[in-house]
Tab-separated table of C-alpha atoms and ligand atoms in Angstrom:
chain	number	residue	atom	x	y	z
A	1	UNK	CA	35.889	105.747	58.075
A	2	UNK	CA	38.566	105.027	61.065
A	3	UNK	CA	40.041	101.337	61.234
A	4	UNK	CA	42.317	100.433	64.387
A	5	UNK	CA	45.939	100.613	63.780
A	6	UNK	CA	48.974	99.193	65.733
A	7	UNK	CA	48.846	97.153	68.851
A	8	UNK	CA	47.135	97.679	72.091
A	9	UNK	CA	49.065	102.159	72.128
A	10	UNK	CA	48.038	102.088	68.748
A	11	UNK	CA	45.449	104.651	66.926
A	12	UNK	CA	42.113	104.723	64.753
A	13	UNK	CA	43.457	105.839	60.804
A	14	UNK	CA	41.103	107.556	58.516
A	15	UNK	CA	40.146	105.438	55.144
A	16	UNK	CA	37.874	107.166	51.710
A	17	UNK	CA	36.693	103.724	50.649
A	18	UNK	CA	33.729	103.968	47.983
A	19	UNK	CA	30.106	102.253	48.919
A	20	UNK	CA	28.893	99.725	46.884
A	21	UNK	CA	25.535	98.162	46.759
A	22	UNK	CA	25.133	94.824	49.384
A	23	UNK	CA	28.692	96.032	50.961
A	24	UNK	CA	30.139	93.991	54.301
A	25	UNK	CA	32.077	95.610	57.123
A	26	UNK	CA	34.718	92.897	55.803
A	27	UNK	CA	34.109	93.959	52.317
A	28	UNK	CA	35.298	97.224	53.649
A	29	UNK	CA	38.234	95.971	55.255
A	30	UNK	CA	39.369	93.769	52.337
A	31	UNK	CA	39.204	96.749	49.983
A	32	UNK	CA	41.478	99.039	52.405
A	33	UNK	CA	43.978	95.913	52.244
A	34	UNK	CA	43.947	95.528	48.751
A	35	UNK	CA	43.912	98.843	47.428
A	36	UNK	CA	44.900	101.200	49.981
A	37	UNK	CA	47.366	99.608	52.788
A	38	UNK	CA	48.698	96.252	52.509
A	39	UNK	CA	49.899	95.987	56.229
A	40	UNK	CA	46.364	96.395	57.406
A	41	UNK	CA	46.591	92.984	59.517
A	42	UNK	CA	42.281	91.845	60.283
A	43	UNK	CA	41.193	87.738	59.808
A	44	UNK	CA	38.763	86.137	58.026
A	45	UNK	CA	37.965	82.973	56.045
A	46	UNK	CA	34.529	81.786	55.145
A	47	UNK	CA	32.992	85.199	54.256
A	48	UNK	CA	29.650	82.785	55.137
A	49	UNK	CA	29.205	82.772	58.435
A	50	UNK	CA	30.357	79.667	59.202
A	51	UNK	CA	34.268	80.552	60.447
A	52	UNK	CA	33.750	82.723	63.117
A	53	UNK	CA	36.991	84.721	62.640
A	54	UNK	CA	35.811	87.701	60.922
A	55	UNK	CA	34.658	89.440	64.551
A	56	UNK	CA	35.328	92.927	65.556
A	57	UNK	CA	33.931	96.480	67.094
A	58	UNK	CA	31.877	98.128	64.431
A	59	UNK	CA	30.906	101.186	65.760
A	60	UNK	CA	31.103	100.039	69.570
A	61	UNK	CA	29.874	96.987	69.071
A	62	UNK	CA	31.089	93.444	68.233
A	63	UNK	CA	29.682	91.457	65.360
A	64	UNK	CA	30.881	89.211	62.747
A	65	UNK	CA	31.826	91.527	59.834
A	66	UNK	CA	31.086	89.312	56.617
A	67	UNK	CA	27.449	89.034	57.815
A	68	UNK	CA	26.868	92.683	58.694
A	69	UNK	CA	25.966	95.017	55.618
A	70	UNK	CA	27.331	98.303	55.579
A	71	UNK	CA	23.328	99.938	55.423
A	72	UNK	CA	22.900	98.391	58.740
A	73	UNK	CA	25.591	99.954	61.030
A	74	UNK	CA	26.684	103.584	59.283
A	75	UNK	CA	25.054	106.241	60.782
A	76	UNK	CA	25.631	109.054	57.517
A	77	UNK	CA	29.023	107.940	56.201
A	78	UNK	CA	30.350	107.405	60.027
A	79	UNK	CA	32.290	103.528	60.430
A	80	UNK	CA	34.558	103.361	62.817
A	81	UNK	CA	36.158	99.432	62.803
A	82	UNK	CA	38.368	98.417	65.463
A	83	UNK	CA	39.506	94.602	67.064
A	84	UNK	CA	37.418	92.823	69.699
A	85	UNK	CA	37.519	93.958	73.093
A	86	UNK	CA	38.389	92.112	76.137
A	87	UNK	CA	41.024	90.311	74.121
A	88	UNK	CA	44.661	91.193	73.605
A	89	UNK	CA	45.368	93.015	70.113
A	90	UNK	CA	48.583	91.483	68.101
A	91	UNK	CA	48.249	94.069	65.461
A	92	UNK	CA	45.354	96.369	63.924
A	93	UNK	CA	41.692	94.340	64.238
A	94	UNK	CA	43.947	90.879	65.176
A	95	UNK	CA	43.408	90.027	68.738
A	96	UNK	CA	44.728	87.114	70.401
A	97	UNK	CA	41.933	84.722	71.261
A	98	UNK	CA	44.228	81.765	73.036
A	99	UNK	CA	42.856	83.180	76.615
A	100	UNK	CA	38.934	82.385	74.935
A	101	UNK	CA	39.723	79.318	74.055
A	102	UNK	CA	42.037	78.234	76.519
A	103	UNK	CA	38.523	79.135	78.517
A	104	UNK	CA	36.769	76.375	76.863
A	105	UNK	CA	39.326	74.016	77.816
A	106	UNK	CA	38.903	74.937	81.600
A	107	UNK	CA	35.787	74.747	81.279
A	108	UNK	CA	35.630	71.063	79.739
A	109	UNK	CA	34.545	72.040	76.825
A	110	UNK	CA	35.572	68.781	74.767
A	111	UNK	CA	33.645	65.929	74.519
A	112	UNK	CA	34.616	62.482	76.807
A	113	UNK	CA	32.987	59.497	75.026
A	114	UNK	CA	31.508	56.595	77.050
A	115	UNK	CA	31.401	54.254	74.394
A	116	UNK	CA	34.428	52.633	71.819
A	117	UNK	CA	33.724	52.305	67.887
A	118	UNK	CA	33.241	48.831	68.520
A	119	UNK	CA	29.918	49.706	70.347
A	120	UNK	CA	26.444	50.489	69.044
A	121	UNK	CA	25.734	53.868	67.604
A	122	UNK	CA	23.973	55.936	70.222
A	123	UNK	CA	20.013	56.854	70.048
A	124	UNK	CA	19.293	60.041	71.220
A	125	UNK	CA	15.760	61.176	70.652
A	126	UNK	CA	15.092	64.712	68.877
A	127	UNK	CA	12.512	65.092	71.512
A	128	UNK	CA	14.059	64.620	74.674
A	129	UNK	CA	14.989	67.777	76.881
A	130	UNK	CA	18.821	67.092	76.811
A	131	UNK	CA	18.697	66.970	73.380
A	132	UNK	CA	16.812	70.235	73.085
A	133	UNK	CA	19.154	71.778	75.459
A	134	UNK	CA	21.876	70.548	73.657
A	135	UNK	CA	20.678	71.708	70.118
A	136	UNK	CA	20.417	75.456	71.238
A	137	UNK	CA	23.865	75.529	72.332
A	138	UNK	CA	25.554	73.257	69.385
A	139	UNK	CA	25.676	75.882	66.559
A	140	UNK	CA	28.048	78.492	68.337
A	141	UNK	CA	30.949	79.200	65.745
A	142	UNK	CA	33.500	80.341	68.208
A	143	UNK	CA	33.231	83.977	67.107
A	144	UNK	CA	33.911	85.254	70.258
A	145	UNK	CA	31.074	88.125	69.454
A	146	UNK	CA	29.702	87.386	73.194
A	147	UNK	CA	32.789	87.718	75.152
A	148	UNK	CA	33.652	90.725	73.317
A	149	UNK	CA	30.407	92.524	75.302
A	150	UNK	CA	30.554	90.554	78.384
A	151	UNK	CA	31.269	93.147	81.528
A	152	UNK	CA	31.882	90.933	83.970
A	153	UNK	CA	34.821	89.509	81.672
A	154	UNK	CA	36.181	92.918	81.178
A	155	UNK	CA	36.084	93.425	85.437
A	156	UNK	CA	37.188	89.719	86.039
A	157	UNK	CA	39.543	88.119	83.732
A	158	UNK	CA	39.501	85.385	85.305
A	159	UNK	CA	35.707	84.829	84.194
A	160	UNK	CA	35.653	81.678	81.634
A	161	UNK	CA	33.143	83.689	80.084
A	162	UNK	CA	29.398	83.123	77.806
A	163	UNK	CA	30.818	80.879	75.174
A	164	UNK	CA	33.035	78.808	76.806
A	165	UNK	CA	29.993	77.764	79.458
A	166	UNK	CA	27.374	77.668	76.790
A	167	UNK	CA	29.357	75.242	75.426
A	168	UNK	CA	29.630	73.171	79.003
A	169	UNK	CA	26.116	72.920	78.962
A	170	UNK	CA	25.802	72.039	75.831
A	171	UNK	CA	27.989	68.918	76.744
A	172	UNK	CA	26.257	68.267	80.094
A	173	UNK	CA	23.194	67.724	78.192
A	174	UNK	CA	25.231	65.340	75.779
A	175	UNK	CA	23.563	61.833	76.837
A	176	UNK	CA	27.127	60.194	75.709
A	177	UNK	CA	29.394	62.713	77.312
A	178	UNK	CA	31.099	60.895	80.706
A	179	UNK	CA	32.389	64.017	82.591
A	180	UNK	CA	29.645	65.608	83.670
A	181	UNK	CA	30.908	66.013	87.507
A	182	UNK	CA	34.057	67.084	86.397
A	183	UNK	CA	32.298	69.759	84.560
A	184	UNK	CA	30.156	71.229	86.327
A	185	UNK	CA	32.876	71.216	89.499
A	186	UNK	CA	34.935	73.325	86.308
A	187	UNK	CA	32.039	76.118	86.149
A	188	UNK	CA	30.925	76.053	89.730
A	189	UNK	CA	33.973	77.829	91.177
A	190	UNK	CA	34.305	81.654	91.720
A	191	UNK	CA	35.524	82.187	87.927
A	192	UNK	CA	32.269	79.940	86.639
A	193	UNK	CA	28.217	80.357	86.429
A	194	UNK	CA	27.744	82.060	89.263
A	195	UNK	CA	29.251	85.039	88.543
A	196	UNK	CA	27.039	86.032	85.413
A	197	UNK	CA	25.148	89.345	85.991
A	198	UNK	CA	22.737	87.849	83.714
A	199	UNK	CA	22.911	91.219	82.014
A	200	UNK	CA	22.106	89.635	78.639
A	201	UNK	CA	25.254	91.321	76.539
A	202	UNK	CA	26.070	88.465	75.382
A	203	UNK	CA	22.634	86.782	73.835
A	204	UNK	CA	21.370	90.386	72.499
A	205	UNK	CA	24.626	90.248	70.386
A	206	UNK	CA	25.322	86.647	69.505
A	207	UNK	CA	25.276	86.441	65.518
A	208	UNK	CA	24.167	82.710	66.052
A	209	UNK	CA	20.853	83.718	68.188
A	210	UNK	CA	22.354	81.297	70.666
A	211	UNK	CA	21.215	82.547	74.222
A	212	UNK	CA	24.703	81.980	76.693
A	213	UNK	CA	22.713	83.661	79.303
A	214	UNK	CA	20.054	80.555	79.295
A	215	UNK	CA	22.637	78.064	79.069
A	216	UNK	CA	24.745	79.829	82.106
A	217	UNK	CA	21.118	79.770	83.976
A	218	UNK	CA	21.179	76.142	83.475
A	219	UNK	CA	24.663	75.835	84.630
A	220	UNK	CA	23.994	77.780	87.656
A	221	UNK	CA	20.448	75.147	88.848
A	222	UNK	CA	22.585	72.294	88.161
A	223	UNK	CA	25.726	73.376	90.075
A	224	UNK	CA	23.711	73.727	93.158
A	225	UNK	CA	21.502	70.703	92.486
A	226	UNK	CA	24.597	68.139	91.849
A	227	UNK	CA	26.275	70.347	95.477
A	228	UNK	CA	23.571	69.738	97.204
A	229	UNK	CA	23.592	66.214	96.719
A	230	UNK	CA	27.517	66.121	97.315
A	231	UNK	CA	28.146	65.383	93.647
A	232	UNK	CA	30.748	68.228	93.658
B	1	SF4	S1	24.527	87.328	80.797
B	1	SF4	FE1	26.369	86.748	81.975
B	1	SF4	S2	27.817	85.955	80.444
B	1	SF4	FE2	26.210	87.081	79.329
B	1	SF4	S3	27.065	89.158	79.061
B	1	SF4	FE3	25.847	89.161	80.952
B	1	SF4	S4	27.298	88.675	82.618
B	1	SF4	FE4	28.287	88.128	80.654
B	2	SF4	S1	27.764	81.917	71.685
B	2	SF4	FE1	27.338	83.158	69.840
B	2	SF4	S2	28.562	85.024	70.113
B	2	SF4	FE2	29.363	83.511	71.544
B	2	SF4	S3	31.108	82.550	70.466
B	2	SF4	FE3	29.259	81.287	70.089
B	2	SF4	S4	28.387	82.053	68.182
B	2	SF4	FE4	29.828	83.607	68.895
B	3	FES	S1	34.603	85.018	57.709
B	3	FES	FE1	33.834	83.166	58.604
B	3	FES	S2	32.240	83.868	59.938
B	3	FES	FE2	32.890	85.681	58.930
């Protein structure tokens, strides 16, 4: 197999490591760090699925690697296992995710209360629409699996990108949330919704089944909506 080495110059080594029965990409990985290179630099720290800092390019294609068996990505005894694109690499399958996340923040991605903890819990019904709208955005670990495969972020940096506006729309269908003009004026501009291809990269590969692409869609009616009534 070939595993990423060095920085951003760097080059793919060549690893023997033995297959084992109900083996993970990060199993892999691990196993090259233990037993045959100790400087092999790669992140992890669930091994559940929960984390979202296992993610890399497994054979082209990002994924979290503590979810992905080994029987489902080699084709004959062919890995190759390299760091995420679109994001700067420190060192070997490390990349620097500050410009994703720092995404998120431009995007308002934290929550602004309305209430104090001397008010009433909120009641938000299962049922409503927000709430549904909110639910199929809330799970997203942070991975970073759909920026990774996002073309428009590799052609436009400036691009905030699936996860960091799923997760804007998750909040503007937060009932409690109180910065819902601000947002939306965040994801309107020429870096925001409307700039999505709607090319679909991004919910084909998300490890969470979380569809970005519906949630930028979203974005993108309710821009125009809260513009046309001079909201924004
Ligand atoms: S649907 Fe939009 S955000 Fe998702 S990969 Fe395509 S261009 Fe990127
Ligand atoms: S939307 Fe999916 S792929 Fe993107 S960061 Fe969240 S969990 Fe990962
Ligand atoms: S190690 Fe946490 S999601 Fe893979």
């Amino acid at each position: 197999m070939r595993v990423w080495r060095g920085g951003e110059g760097g080059a793919f080594e060549h690893f023997d490591v033995p297959r084992l029965a109900s083996q993970t990409v990060l199993d892999v990985v691990t196993h090259i760090q233990r037993h045959l290179d100790p400087t092999l630099s790669y992140r992890f720290a669930c091994r559940v699925g929960m984390c979202g800092s296992c993610a890399m390019t497994v054979n082209g294609r990002a994924r979290w690697t503590c979810r992905t068996h080994i029987s489902e990505v080699v084709a004959g005894d062919d890995l190759e296992v390299a760091p995420l694109r679109n994001l700067p690499v420190i060192k070997d399958l490390v990349t620097d995710m500050r410009e994703f996340f720092d995404k998120w923040a431009k995007a308002r991605g934290q929550f602004h209360p309305t209430t104090t903890r001397k008010d009433d819990f909120a009641r938000v019904t299962p049922e409503s629409p927000e709430r549904r709208q909110a639910d199929a955005g809330i799970e997203c670990i942070g991975c970073g699996v759909c920026y990774s495969s996002c073309d428009v972020v590799s052609w436009n940096p400036e691009y905030l990108g699936p996860a960091a506006m799923n997760r804007a729309w998750t909040l503007i269908n937060d009932v409690r949330d109180g910065a819902r003009a601000e947002r939306l004026g965040a994801v309107a501009g020429d870096a925001g919704c409307h700039a999505c291809h709607t090319h679909m990269s991004c919910t084909e590969q998300c490890p969470k089944k979380i569809s970005p692409t519906a949630a930028i869609a979203g974005l993108k009616r309710a821009t125009l909506a809260a513009a046309l009534k001079g909201e924004i």
